[in-house]
Coordinates of N, CA and C in Angstrom, one line a residue:
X1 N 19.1 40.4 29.4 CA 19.1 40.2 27.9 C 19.1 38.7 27.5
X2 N 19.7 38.0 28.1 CA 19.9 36.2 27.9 C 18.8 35.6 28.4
X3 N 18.0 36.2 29.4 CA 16.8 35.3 30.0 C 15.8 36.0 28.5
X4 N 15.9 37.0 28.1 CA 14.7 37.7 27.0 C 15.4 36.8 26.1
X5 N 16.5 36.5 25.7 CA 16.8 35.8 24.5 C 16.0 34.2 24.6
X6 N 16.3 34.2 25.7 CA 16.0 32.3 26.0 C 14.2 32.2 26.3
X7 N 14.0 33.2 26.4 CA 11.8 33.3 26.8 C 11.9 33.7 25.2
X8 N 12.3 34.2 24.3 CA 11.4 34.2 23.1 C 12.1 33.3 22.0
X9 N 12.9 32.8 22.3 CA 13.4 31.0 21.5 C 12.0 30.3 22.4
X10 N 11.8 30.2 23.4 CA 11.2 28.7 24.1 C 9.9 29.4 23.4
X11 N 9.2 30.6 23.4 CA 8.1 31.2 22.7 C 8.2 30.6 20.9
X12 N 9.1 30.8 20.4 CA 9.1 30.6 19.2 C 9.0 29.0 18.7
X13 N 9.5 28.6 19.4 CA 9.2 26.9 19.6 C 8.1 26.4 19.5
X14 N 7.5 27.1 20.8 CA 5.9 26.5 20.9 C 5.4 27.3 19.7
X15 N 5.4 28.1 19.4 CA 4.5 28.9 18.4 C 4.8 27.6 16.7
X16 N 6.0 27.5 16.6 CA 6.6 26.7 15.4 C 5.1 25.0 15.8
X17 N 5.5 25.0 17.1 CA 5.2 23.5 17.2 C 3.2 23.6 16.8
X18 N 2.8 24.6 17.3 CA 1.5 25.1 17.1 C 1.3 25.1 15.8
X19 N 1.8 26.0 14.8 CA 1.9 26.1 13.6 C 1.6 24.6 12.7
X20 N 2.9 23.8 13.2 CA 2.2 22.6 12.6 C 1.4 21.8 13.0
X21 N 1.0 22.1 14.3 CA -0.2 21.3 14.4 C -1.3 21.0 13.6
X22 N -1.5 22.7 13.5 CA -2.7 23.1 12.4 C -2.4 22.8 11.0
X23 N -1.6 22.8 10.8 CA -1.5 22.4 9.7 C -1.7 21.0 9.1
X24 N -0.9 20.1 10.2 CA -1.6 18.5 10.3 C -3.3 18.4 10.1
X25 N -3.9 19.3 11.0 CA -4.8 19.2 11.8 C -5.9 19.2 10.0
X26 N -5.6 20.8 9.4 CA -5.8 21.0 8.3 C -6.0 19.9 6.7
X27 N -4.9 19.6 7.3 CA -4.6 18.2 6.1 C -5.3 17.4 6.2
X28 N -5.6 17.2 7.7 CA -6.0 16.0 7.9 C -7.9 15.9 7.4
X29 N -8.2 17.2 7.6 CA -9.7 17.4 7.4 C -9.9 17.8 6.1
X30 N -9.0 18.2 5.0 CA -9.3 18.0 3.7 C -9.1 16.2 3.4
X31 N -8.5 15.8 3.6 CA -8.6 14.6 3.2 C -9.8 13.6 3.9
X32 N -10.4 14.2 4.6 CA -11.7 13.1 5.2 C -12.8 13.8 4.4
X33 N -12.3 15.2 3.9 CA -14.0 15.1 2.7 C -13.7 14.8 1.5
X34 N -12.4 14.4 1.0 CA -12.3 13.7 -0.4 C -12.2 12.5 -0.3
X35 N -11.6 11.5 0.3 CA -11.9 10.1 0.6 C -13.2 9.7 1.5
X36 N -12.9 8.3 1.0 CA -14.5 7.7 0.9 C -14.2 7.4 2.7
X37 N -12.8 7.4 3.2 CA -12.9 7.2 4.4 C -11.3 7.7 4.4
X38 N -10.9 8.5 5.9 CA -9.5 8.5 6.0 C -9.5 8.5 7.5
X39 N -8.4 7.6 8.2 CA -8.0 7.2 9.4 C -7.4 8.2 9.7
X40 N -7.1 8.1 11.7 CA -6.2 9.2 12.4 C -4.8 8.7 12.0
X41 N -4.2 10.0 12.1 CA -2.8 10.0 12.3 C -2.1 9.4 10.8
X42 N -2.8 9.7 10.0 CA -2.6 9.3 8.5 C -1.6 10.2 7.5
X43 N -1.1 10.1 6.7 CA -0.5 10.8 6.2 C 0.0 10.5 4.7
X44 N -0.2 11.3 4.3 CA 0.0 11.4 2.1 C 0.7 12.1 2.3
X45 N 2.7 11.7 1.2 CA 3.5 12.4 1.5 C 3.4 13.0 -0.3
X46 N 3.3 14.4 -0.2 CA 3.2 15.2 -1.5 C 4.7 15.3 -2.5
X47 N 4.6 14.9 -3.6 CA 3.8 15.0 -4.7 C 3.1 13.5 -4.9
X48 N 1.9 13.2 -4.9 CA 1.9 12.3 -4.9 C 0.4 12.1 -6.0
X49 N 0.3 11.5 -7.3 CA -1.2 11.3 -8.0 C -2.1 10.4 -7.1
X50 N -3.8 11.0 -7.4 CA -4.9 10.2 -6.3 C -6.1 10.5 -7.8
X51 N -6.3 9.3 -7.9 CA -7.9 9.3 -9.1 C -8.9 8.2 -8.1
X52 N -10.0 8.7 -8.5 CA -11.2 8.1 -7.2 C -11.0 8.2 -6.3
X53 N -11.1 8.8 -5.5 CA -10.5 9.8 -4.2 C -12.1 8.8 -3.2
X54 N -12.8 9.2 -3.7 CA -14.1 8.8 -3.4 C -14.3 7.5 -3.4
X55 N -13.9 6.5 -3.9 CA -13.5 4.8 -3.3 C -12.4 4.4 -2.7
X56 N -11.6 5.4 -2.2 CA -10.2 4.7 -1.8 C -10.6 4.8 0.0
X57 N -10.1 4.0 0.8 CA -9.8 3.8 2.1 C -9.1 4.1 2.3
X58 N -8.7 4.7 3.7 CA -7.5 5.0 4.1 C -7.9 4.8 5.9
X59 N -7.2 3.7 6.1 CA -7.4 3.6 7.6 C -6.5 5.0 8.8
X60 N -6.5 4.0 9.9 CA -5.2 4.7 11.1 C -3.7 4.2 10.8
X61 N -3.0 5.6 11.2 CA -1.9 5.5 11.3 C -1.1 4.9 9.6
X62 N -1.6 5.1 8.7 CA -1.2 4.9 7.3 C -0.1 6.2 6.4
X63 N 0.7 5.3 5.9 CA 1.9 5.9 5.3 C 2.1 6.2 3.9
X64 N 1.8 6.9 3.0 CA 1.8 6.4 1.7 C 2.8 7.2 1.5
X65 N 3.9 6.8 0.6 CA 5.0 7.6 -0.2 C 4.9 8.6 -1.0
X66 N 6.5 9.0 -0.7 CA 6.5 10.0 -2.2 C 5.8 9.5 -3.9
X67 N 5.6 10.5 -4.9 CA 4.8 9.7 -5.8 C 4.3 9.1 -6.0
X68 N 3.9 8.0 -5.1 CA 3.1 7.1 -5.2 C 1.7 7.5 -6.0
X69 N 1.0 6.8 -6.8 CA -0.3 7.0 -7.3 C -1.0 5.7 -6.9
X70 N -2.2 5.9 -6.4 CA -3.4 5.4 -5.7 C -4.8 6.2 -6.4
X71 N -5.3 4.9 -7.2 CA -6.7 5.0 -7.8 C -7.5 3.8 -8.2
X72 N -8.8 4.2 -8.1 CA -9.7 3.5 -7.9 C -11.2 3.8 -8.2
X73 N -10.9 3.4 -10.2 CA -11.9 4.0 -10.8 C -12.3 2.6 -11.6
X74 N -14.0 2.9 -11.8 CA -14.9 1.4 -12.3 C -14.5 1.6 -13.8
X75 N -13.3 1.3 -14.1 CA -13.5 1.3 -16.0 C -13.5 0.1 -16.2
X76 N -13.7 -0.7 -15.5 CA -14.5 -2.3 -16.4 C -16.0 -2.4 -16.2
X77 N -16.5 -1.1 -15.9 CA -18.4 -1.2 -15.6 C -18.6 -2.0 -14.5
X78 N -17.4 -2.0 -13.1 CA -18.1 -2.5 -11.9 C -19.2 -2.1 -11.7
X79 N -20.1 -2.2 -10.9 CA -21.0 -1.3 -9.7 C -20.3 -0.5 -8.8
X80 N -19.4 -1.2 -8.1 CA -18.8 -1.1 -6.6 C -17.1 -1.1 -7.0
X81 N -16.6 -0.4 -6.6 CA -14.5 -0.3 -6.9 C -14.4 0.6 -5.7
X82 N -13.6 -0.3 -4.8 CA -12.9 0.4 -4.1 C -11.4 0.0 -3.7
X83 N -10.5 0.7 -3.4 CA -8.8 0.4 -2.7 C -9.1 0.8 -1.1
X84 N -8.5 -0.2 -0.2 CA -8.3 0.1 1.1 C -7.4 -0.4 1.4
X85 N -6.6 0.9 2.3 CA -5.4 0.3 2.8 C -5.5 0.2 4.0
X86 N -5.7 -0.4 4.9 CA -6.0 -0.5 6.3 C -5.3 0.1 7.4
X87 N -5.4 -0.5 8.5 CA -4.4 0.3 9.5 C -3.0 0.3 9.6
X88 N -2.2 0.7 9.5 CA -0.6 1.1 9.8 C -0.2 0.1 8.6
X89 N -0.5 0.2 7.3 CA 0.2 0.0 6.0 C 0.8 1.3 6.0
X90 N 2.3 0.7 5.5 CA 3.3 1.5 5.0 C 3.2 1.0 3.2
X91 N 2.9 2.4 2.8 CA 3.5 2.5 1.3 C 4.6 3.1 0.6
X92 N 5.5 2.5 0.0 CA 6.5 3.2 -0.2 C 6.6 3.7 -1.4
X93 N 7.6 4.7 -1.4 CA 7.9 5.6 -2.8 C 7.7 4.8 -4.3
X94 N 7.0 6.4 -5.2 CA 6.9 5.3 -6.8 C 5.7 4.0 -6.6
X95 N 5.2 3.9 -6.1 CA 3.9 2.6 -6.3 C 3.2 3.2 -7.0
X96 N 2.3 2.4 -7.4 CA 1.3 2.3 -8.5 C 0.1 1.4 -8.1
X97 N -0.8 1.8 -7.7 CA -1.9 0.7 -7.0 C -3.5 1.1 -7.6
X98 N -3.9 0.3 -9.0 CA -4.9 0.7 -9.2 C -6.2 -0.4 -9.1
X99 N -6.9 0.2 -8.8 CA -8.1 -0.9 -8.7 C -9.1 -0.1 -9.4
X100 N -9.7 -1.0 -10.2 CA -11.3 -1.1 -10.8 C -12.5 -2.0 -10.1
X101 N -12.3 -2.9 -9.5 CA -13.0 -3.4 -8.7 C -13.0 -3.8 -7.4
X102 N -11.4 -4.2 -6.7 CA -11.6 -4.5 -5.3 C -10.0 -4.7 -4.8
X103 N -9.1 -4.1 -4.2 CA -8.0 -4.1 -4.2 C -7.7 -3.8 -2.4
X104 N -7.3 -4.7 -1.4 CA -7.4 -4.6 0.0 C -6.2 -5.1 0.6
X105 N -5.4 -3.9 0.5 CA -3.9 -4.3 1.7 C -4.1 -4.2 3.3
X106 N -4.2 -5.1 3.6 CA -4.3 -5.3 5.0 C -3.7 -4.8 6.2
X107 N -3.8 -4.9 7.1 CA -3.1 -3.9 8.5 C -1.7 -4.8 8.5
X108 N -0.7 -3.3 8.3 CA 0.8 -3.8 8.9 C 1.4 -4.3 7.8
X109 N 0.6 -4.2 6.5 CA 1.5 -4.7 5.1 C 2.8 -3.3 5.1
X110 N 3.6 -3.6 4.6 CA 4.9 -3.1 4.0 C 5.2 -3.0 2.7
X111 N 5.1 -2.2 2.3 CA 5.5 -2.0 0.4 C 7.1 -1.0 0.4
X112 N 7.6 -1.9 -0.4 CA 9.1 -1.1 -0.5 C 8.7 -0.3 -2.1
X113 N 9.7 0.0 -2.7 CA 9.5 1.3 -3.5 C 9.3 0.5 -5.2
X114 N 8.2 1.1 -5.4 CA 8.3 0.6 -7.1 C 7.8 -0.5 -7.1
X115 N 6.2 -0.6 -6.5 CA 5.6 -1.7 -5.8 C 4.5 -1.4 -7.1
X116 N 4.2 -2.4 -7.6 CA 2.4 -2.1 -8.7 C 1.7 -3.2 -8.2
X117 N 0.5 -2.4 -8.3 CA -0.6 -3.6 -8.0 C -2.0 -3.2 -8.8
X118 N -2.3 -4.3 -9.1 CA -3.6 -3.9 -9.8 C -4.5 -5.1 -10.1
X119 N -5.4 -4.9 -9.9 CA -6.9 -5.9 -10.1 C -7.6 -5.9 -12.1
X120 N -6.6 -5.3 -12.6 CA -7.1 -5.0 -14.6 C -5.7 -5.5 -15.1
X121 N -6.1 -5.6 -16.4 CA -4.9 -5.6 -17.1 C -5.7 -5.1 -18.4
X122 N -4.5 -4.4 -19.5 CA -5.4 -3.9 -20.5 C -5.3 -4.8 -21.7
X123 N -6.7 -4.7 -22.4 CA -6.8 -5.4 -23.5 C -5.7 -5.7 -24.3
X124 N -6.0 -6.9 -25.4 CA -4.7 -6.6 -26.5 C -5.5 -7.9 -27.3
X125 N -6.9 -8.1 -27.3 CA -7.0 -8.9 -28.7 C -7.2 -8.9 -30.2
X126 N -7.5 -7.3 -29.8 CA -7.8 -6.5 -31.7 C -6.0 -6.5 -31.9
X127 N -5.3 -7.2 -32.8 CA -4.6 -6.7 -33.4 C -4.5 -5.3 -34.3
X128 N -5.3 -5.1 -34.8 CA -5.7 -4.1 -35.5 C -5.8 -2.5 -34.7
X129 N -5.8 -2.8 -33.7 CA -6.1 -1.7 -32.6 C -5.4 -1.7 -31.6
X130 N -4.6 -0.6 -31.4 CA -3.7 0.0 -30.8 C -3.7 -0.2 -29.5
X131 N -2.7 -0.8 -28.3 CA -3.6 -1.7 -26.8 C -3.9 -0.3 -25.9
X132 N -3.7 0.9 -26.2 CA -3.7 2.2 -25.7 C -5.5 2.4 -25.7
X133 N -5.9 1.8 -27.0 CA -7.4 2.5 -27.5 C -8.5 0.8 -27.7
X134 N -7.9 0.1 -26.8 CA -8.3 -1.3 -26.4 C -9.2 -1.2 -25.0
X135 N -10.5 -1.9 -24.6 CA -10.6 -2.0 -23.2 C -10.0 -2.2 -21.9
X136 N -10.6 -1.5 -21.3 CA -9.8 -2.1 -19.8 C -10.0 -3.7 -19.5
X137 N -9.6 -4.7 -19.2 CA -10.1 -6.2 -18.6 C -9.9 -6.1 -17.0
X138 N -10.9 -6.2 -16.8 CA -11.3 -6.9 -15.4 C -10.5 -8.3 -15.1
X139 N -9.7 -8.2 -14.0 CA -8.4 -9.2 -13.3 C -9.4 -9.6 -12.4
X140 N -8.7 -10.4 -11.5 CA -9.1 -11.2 -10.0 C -9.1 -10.0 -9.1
X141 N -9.7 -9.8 -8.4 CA -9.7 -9.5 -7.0 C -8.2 -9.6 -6.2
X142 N -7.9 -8.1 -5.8 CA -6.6 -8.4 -5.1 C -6.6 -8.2 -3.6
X143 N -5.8 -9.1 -2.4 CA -5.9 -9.0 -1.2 C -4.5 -9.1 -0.8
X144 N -3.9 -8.6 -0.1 CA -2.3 -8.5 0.3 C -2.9 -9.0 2.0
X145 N -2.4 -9.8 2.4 CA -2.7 -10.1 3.8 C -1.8 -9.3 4.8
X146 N -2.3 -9.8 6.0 CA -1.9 -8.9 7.0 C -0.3 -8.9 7.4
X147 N 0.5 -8.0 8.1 CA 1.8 -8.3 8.2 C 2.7 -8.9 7.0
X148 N 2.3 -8.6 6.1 CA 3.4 -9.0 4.7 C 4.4 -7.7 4.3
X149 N 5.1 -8.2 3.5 CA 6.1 -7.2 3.2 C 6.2 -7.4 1.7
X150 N 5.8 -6.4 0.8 CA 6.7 -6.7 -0.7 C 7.8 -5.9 -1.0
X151 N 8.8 -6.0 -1.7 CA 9.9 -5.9 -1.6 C 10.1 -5.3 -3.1
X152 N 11.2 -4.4 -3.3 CA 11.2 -3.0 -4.1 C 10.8 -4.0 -5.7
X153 N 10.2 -3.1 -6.9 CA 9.5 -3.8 -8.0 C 8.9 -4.9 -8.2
X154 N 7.9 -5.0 -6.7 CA 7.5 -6.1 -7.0 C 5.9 -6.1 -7.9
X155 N 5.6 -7.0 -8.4 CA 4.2 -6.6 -9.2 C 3.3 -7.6 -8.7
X156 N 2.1 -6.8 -8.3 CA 0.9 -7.9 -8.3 C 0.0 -7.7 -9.5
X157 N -0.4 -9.3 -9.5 CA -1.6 -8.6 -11.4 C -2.3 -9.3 -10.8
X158 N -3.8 -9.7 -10.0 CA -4.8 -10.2 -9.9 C -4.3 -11.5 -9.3
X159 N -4.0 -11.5 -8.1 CA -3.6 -12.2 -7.4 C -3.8 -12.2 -5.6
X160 N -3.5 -13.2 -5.1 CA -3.5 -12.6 -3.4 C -2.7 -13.0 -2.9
X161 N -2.1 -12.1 -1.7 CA -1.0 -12.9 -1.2 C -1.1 -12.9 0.4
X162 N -1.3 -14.3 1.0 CA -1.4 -14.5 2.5 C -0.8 -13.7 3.4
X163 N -1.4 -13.8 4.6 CA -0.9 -13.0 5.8 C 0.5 -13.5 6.4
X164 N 1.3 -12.6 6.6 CA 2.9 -12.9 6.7 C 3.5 -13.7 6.1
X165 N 3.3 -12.6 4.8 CA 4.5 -13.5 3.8 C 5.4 -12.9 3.6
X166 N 6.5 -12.9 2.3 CA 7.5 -12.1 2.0 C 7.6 -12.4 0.6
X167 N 7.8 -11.5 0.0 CA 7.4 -11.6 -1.6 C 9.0 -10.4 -1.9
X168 N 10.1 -11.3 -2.5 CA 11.2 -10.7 -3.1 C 10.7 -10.0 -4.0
X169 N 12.1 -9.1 -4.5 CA 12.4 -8.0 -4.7 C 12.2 -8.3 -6.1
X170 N 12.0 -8.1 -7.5 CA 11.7 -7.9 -8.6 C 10.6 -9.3 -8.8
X171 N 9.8 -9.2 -8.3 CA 8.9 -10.4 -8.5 C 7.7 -9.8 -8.9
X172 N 6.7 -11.2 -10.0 CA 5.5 -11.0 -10.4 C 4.6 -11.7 -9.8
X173 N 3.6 -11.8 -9.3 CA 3.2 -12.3 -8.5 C 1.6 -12.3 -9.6
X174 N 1.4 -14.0 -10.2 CA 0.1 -13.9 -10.9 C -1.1 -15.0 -10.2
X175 N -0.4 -15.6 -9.3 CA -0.9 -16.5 -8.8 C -1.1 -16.1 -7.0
X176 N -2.4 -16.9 -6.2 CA -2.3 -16.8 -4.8 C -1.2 -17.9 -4.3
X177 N -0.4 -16.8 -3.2 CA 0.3 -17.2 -2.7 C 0.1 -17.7 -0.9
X178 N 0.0 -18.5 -0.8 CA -0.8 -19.2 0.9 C -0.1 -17.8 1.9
X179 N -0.7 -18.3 3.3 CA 0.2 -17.6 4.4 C 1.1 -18.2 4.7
X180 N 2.2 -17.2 5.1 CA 3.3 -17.3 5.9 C 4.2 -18.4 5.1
X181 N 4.3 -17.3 3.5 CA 5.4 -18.2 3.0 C 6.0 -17.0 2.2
X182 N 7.4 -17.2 1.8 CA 8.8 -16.7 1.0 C 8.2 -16.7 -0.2
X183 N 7.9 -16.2 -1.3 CA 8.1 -16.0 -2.8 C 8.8 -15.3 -3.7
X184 N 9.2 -15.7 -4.8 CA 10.3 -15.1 -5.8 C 10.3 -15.5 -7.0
X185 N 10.8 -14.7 -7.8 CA 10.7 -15.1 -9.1 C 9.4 -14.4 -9.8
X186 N 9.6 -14.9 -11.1 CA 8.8 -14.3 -12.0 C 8.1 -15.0 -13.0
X187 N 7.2 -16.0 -13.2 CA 6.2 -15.6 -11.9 C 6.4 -15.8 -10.9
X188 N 6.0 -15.7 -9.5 CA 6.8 -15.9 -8.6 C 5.9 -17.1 -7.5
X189 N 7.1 -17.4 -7.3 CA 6.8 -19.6 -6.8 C 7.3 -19.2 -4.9
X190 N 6.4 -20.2 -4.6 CA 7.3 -20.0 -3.1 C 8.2 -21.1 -2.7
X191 N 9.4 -20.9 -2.3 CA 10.5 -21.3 -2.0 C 10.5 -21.5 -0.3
X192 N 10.1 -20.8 0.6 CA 9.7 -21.2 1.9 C 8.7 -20.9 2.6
X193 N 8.3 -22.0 3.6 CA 7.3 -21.9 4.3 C 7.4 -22.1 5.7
X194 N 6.6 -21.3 7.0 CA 6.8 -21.6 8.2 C 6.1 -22.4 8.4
X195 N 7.0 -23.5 9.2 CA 6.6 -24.8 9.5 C 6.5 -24.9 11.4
X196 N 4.8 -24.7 11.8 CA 4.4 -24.2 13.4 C 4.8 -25.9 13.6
X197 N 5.1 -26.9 13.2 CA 5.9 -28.1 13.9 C 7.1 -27.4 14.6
X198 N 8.2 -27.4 13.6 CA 9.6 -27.4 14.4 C 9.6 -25.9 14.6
X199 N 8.4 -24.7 14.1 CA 8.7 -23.2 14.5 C 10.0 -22.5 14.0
X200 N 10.0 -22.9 12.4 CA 11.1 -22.9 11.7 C 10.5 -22.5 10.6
X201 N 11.2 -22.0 9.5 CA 10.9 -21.7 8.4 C 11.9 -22.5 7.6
X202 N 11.2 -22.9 6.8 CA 11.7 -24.2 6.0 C 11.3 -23.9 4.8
X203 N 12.5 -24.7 3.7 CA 12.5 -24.6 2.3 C 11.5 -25.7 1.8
X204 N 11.2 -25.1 0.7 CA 9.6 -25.6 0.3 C 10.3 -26.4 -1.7
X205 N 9.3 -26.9 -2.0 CA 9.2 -27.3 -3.5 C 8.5 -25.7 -4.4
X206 N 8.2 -25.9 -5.2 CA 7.4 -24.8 -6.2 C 6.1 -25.0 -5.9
X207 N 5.4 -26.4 -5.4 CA 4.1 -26.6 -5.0 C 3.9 -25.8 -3.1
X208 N 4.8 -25.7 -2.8 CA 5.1 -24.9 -1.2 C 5.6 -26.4 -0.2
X209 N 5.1 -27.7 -0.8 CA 5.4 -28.8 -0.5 C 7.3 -28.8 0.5
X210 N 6.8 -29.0 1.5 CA 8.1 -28.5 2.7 C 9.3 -30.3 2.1
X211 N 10.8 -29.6 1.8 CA 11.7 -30.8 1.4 C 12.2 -31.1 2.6
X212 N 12.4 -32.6 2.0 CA 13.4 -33.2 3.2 C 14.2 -33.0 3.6
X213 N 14.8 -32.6 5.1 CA 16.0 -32.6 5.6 C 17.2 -34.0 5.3

């Protein structure tokens, strides 16, 4: 009776482990006919909003969070709008990442929770007219470099931010910020920079200009 107990647990296991395979397996193949491209071993954690399904990227090994919304629609009359998130970006819960024209988080970026990013900002010069029923404006081009990390509410509005940086935690980010430097603040300024002299990270001016010891 205990060897029949213990052969149909080790049966029900593998059947359980089967089960989700297919189901990965499933997911994984509806999402490669509605994106414009989706990577292995990828994963969209549900409930989560998707508009232009059909310009967004989605490399290997990619994480996107709960709620998160990801879209990527021409309402400033691009030609061409797409979002890509490259290989092994992690996105975290609550983001907001919209592109109208060109929006590219790099391999190994990090987004903590309540992250926006966006390449538009919306109209507001008709006083007379409600900024709801205003046009969309076309922002800068946005690029999040490789290995960076942004940190929970941070905002990007039409900006880029270099490869291995660190961008604190309630920060706006309107301006490009170089590689391999610290930023904060609102707007947000960098405060340190890695300095491949002494292989140190060092406190910087608001220009990134490294201060004196």
């Amino acid at each position: 009776m205990f060897l029949r107990m213990l052969i149909l647990r080790r049966f029900l296991g593998y059947l359980r482990r089967i089960i989700r395979f297919f189901i990965r397996f499933l997911n994984s193949l509806k999402w490669r006919m509605l994106f414009k491209y989706f990577g292995r071993n990828s994963q969209l954690i549900s409930p989560l909003r998707l508009d232009g399904k059909e310009n967004i990227i989605i490399g290997d090994y990619v994480s996107v969070g709960y709620k998160t919304w990801l879209a990527a629609l021409p309402l400033t009359g691009e030609k061409e709008c797409v979002l890509e998130l490259q290989d092994r970006v992690t996105i975290g819960h609550l983001n907001h990442i919209f592109s109208t024209k060109r929006i590219v988080i790099e391999s190994d970026v990090i987004t903590a929770g309540k992250v926006y990013i966006s390449d538009n900002l919306h109209g507001y010069k008709d006083v007379n007219t409600p900024i709801q029923n205003q046009p969309i404006v076309q922002n800068r081009e946005v690029v999040i470099g490789e290995g960076s990390w942004l940190g929970v509410n941070v905002c990007i509005l039409g900006a880029k931010v270099g490869k291995h940086c660190v961008v604190g935690a309630n920060s706006v980010v309107t301006k490009d910020i170089p590689d391999y430097c610290v930023a904060v603040g609102a707007p947000a300024y960098v405060i340190k920079r890695y300095d491949f002299v002494t292989n140190r990270w060092q406190n910087t001016n608001k220009n990134g200009d490294f201060l004196i010891q």
